[in-house]
Coordinates of C-alpha atoms and ligand atoms in Angstrom, one line a residue:
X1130 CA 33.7 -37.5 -58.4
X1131 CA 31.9 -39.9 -61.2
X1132 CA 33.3 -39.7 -64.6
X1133 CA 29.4 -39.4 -65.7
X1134 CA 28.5 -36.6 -62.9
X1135 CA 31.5 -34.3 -63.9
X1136 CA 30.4 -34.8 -67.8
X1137 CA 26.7 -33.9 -66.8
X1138 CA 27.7 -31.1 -64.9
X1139 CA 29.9 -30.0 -67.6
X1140 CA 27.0 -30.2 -70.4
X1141 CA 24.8 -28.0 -68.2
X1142 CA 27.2 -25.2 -67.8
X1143 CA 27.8 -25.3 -71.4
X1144 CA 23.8 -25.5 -72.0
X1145 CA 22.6 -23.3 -69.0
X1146 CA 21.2 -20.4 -71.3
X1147 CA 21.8 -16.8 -70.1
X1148 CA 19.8 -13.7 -71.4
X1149 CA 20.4 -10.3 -71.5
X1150 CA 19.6 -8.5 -68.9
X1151 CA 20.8 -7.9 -64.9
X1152 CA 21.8 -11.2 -63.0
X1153 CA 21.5 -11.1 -59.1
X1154 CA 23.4 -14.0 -58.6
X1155 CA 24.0 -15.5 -55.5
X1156 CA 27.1 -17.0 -54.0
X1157 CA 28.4 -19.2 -50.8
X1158 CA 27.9 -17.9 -47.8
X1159 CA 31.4 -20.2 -46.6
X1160 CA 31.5 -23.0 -48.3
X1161 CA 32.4 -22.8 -51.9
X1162 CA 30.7 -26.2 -52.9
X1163 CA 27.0 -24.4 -52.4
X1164 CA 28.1 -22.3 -55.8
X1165 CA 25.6 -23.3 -57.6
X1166 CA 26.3 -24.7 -61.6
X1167 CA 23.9 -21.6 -63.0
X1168 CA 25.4 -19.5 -60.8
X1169 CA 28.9 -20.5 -62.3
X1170 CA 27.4 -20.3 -66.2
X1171 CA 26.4 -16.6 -65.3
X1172 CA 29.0 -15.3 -64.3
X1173 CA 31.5 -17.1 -67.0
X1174 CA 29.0 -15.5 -70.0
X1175 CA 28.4 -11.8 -67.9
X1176 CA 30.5 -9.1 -69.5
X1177 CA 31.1 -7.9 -66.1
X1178 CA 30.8 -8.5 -62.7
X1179 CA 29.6 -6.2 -60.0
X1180 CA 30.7 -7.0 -56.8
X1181 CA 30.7 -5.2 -52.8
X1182 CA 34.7 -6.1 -53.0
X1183 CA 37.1 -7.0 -55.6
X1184 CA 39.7 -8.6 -53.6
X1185 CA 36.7 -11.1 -51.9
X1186 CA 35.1 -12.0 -55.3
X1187 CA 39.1 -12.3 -56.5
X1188 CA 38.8 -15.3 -54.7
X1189 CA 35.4 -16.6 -55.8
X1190 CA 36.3 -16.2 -59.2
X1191 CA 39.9 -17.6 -59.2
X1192 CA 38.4 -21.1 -57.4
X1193 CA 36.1 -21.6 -60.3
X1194 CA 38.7 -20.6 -63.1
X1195 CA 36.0 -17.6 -64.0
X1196 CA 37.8 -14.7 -66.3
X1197 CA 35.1 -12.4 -66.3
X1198 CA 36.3 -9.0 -65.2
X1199 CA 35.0 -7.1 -61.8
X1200 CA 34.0 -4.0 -61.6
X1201 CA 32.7 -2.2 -57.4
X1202 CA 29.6 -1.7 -56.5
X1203 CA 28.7 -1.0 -53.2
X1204 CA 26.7 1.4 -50.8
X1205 CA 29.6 4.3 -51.5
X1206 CA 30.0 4.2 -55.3
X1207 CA 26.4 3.3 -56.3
X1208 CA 25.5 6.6 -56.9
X1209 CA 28.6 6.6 -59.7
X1210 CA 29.0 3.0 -60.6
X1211 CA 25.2 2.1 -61.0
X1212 CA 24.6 4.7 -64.4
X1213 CA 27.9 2.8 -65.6
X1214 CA 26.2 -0.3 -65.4
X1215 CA 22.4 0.6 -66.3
X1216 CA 24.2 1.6 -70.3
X1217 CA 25.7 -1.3 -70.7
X1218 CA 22.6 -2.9 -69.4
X1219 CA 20.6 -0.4 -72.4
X1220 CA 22.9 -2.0 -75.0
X1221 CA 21.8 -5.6 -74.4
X1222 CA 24.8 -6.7 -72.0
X1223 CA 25.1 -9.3 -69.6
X1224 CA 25.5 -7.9 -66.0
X1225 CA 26.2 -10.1 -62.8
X1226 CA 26.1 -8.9 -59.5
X1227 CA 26.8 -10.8 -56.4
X1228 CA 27.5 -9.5 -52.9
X1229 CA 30.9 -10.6 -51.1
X1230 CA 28.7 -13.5 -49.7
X1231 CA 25.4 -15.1 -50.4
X1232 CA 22.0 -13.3 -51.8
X1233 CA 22.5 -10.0 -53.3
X1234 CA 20.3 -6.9 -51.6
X1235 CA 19.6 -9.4 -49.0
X1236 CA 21.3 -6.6 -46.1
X1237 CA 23.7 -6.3 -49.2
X1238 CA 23.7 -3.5 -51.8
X1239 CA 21.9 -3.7 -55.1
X1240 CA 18.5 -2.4 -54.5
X1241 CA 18.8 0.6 -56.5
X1242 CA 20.5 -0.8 -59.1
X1243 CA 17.6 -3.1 -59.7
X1244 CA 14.7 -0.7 -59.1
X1245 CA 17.2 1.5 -62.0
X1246 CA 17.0 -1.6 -64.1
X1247 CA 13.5 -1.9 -64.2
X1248 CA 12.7 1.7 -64.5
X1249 CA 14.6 1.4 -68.1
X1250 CA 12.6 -1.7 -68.8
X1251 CA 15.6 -4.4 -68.4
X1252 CA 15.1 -8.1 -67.3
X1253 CA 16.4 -8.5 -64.1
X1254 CA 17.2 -12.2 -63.3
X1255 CA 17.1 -14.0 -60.5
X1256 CA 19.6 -16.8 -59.4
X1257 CA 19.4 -18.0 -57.0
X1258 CA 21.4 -19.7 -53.9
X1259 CA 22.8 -19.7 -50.5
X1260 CA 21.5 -17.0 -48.2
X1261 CA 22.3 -16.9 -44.2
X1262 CA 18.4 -16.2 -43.5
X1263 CA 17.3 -19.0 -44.9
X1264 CA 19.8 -21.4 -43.9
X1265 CA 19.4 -20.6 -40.0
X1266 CA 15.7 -20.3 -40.7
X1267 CA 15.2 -23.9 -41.7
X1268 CA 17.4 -25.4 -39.8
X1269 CA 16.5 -23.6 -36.5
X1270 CA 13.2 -26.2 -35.5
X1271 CA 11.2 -22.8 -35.7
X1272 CA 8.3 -22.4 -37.8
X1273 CA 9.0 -21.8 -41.3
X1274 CA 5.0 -20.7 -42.5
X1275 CA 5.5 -17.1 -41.8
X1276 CA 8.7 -15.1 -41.1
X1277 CA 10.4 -11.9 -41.5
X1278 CA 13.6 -11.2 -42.5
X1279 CA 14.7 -8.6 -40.3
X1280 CA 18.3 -7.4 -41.4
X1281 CA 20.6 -6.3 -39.2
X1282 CA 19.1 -4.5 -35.6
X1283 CA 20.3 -1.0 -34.7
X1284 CA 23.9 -1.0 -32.8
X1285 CA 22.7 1.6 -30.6
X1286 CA 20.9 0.0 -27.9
X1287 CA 17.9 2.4 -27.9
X1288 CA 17.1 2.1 -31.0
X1289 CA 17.7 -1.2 -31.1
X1290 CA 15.1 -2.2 -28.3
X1291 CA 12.9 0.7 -30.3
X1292 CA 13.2 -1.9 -33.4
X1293 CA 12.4 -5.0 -31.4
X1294 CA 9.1 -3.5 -29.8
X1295 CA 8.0 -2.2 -33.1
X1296 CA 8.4 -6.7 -34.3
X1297 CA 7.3 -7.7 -31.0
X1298 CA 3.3 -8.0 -32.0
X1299 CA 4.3 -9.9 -35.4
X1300 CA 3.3 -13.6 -35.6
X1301 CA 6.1 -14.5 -37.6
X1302 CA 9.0 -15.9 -36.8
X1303 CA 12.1 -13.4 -37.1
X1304 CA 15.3 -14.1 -38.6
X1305 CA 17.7 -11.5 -37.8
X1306 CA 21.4 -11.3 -38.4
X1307 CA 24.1 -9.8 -35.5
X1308 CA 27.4 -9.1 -35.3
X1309 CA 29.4 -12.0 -33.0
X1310 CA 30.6 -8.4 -30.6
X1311 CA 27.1 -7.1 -30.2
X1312 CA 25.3 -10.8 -29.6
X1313 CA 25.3 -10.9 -25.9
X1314 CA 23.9 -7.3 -25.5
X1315 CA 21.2 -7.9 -29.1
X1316 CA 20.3 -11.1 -27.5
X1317 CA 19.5 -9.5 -24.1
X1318 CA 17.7 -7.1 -25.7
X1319 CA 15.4 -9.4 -27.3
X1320 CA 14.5 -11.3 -24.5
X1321 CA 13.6 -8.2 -22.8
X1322 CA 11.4 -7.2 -25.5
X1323 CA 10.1 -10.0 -27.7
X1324 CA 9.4 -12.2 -24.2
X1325 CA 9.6 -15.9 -23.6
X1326 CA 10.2 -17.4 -27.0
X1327 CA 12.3 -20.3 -28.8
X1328 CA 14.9 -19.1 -30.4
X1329 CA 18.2 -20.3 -32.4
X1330 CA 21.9 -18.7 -32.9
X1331 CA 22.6 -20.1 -36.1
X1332 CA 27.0 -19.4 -36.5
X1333 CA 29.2 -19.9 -39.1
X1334 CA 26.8 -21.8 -41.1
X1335 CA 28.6 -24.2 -43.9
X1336 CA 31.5 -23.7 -42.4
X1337 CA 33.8 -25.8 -40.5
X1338 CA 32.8 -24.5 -37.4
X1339 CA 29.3 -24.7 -38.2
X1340 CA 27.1 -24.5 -34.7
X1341 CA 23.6 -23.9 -34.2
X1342 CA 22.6 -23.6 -30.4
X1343 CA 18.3 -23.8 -29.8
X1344 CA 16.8 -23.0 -27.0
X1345 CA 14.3 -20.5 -24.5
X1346 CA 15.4 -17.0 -25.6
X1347 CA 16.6 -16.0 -21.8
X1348 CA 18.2 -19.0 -21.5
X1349 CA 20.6 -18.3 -25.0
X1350 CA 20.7 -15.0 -23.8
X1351 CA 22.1 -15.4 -20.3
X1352 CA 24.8 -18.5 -21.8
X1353 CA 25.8 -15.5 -24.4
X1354 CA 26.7 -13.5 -21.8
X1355 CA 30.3 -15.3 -20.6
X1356 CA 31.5 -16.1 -23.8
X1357 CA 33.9 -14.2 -26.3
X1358 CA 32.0 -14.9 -29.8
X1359 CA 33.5 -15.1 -33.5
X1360 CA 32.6 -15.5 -36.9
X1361 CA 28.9 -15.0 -39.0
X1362 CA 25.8 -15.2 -36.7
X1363 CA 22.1 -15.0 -37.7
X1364 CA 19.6 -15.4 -34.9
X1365 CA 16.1 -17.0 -35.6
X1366 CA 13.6 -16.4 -33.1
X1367 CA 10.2 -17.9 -32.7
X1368 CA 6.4 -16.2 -33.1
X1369 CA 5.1 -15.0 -30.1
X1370 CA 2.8 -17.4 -27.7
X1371 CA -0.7 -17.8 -30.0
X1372 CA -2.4 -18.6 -26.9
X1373 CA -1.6 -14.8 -25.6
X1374 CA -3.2 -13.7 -29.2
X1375 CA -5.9 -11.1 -28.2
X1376 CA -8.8 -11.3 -27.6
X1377 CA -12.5 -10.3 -29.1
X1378 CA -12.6 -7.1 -27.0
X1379 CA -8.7 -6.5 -27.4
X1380 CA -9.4 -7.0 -31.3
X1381 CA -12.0 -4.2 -31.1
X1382 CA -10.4 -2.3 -29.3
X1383 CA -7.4 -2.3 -32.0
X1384 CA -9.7 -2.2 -35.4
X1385 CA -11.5 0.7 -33.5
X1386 CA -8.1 2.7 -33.0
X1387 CA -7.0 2.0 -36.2
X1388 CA -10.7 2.9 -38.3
X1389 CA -10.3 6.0 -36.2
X1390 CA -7.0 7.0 -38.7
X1391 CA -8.3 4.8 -41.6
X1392 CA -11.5 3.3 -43.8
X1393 CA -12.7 -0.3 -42.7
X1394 CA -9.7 -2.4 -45.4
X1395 CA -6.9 -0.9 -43.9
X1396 CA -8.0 -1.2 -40.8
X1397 CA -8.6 -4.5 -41.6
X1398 CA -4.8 -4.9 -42.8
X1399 CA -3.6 -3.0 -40.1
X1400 CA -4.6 -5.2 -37.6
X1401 CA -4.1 -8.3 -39.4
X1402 CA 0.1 -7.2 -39.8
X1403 CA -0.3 -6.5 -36.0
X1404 CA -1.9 -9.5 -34.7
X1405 CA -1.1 -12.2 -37.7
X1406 CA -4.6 -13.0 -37.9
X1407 CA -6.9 -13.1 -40.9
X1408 CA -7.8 -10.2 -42.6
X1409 CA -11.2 -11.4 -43.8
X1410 CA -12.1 -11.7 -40.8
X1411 CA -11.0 -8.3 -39.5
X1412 CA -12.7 -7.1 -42.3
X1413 CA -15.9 -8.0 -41.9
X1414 CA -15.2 -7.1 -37.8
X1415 CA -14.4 -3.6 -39.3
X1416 CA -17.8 -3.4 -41.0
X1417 CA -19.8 -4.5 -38.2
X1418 CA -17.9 -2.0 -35.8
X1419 CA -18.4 0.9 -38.0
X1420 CA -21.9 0.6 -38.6
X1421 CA -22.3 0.4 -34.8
X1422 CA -20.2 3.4 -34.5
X1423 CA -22.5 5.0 -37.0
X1424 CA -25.6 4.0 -35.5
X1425 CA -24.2 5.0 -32.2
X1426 CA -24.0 8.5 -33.1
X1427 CA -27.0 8.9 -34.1
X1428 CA -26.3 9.5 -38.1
Ligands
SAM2345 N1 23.6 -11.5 -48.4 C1 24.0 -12.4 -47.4 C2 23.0 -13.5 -47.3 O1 22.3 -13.8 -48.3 O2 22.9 -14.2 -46.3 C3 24.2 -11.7 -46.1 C4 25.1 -10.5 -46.1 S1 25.1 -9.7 -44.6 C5 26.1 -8.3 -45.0 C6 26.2 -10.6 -43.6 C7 25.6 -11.2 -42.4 O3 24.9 -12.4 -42.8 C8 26.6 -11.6 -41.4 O4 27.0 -10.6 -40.5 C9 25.8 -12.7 -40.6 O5 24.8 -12.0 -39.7 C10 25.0 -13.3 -41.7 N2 25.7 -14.4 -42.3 C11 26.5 -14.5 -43.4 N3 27.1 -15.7 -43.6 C12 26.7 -16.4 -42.5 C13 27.0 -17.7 -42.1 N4 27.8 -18.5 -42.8 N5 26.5 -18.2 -40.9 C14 25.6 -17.4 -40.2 N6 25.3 -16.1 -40.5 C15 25.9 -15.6 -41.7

């Protein structure tokens, strides 16, 4: 590298302030060159690093010469580690925590511990990197406007196809991340119940084997099928058909279900999550349908 890059680089680690306060910092999701410069100054200036597993973020922290000491905290300790954490937090100390790859919380642990942080009134700070949904996202050719992030799918398959019907009606596109021995039978599973859709498998991203395969959801599906699959795998798959968006009298029908549980803005809202159309519109839909229903009853 450039003399003049490696001495800019250096001046903003050395210049990259860090406050007090809880750090969600995240990390490579394979390739350690995405370790971002802030992310690096954070970690160097915590007091302490939280981390899902020691020996993992060994690793990280021995590749960028980082002394700071680690302490666990995952889904089984929080309970006893996360008080631990919140006092030193209390005193006006530094606290990192990463995952054992890419965003923290992101289907990685540290949820509580920031809802616990906020609820004593500490800054929790963002920093931002790497993360597997948004890497397969962008580079999947699917839309990018609206998506949802759905985690990890049930194993089981019943509940698993219980999950998918429950994001079928979303007009979003779904990024959703699988184990490499469950693909075949999750990707099946989705083109059962989502329908014909584009979708990608996005594997190993930043990695050396780095593959991302695009395509008609049956079609990924049924080339899944033969094949023996390794490594990290986040599947992306696209909105469903707008031209099979309901229509007028299917739109009544669905604000008049939902007014019959709720008042006219949740109704609204309801719909709108269902369908992914505008809630103004529904709104206003809402109104009009339940001043018929008024009239019609002869209040
Ligand atoms: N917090 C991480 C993030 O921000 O992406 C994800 C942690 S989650 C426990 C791990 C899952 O993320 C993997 O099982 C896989 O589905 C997905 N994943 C992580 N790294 C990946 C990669 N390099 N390529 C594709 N998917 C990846």
């Amino acid at each position: 590298m450039d003399g003049h890059i490696a001495a800019a680089a250096a001046s903003k680690l050395e210049t990259t302030p860090v406050v007090a306060g809880l750090h969600l910092v995240a990390t490579p999701i394979g390739n350690l060159a995405d370790m971002t410069l802030r992310a690096i100054a954070t970690l160097a200036r915590a007091e302490v690093i939280a981390c899902e597993d020691t020996r993992v973020s060994g690793r990280l922290k021995a590749a960028f010469g980082l002394n700071t000491p680690l302490t666990p905290y995952h889904e089984h300790n929080a309970d006893r580690a996360g008080p631990g954490l919140i006092r030193r937090l209390k005193q006006g100390g530094i606290v990192a925590l990463i995952s054992d790859a890419g965003t923290p919380l992101l289907s990685d642990p540290g949820y509580r511990l920031v809802r616990a942080a906020l609820a004593e009134g500490i800054p929790v700070i963002p920093v931002p990197g790497p993360s597997a949904a948004l890497a397969a996202l962008t580079a999947s050719g699917l839309p990018t406007d609206r998506f949802l992030f759905a985690g990890f799918l049930p194993p089981k398959q019943k509940a698993r196809r219980e999950a998918l019907s429950a994001l079928a009606d979303i007009r979003a596109t779904l990024v959703i991340y699988e184990s490499p021995g469950r693909l075949p039978a999750s990707l099946r599973d989705m083109a059962e119940c989502l329908g014909p859709r584009e979708a990608a498998i996005a594997r190993e991203l930043t990695k050396l084997h780095e593959e991302i395969r695009r395509g008609p959801l049956d079609a990924l599906a049924a080339g899944a099928e033969s094949e023996t699959w390794r490594g990290e795998i986040a599947v992306v798959v696209a909105p469903p058909d707008a031209a099979a968006a309901p229509d007028g009298a299917e739109i009544d029908a669905l604000l008049r279900a939902a007014l019959a549980g709720t008042g006219v803005r949740g109704a609204a809202a309801e719909v709108a999550a269902a369908t992914g159309l505008a809630r103004s519109g529904l709104y206003r839909r809402a109104l009009e349908l339940r001043a018929e229903d008024d009239g019609g009853d002869g209040a």
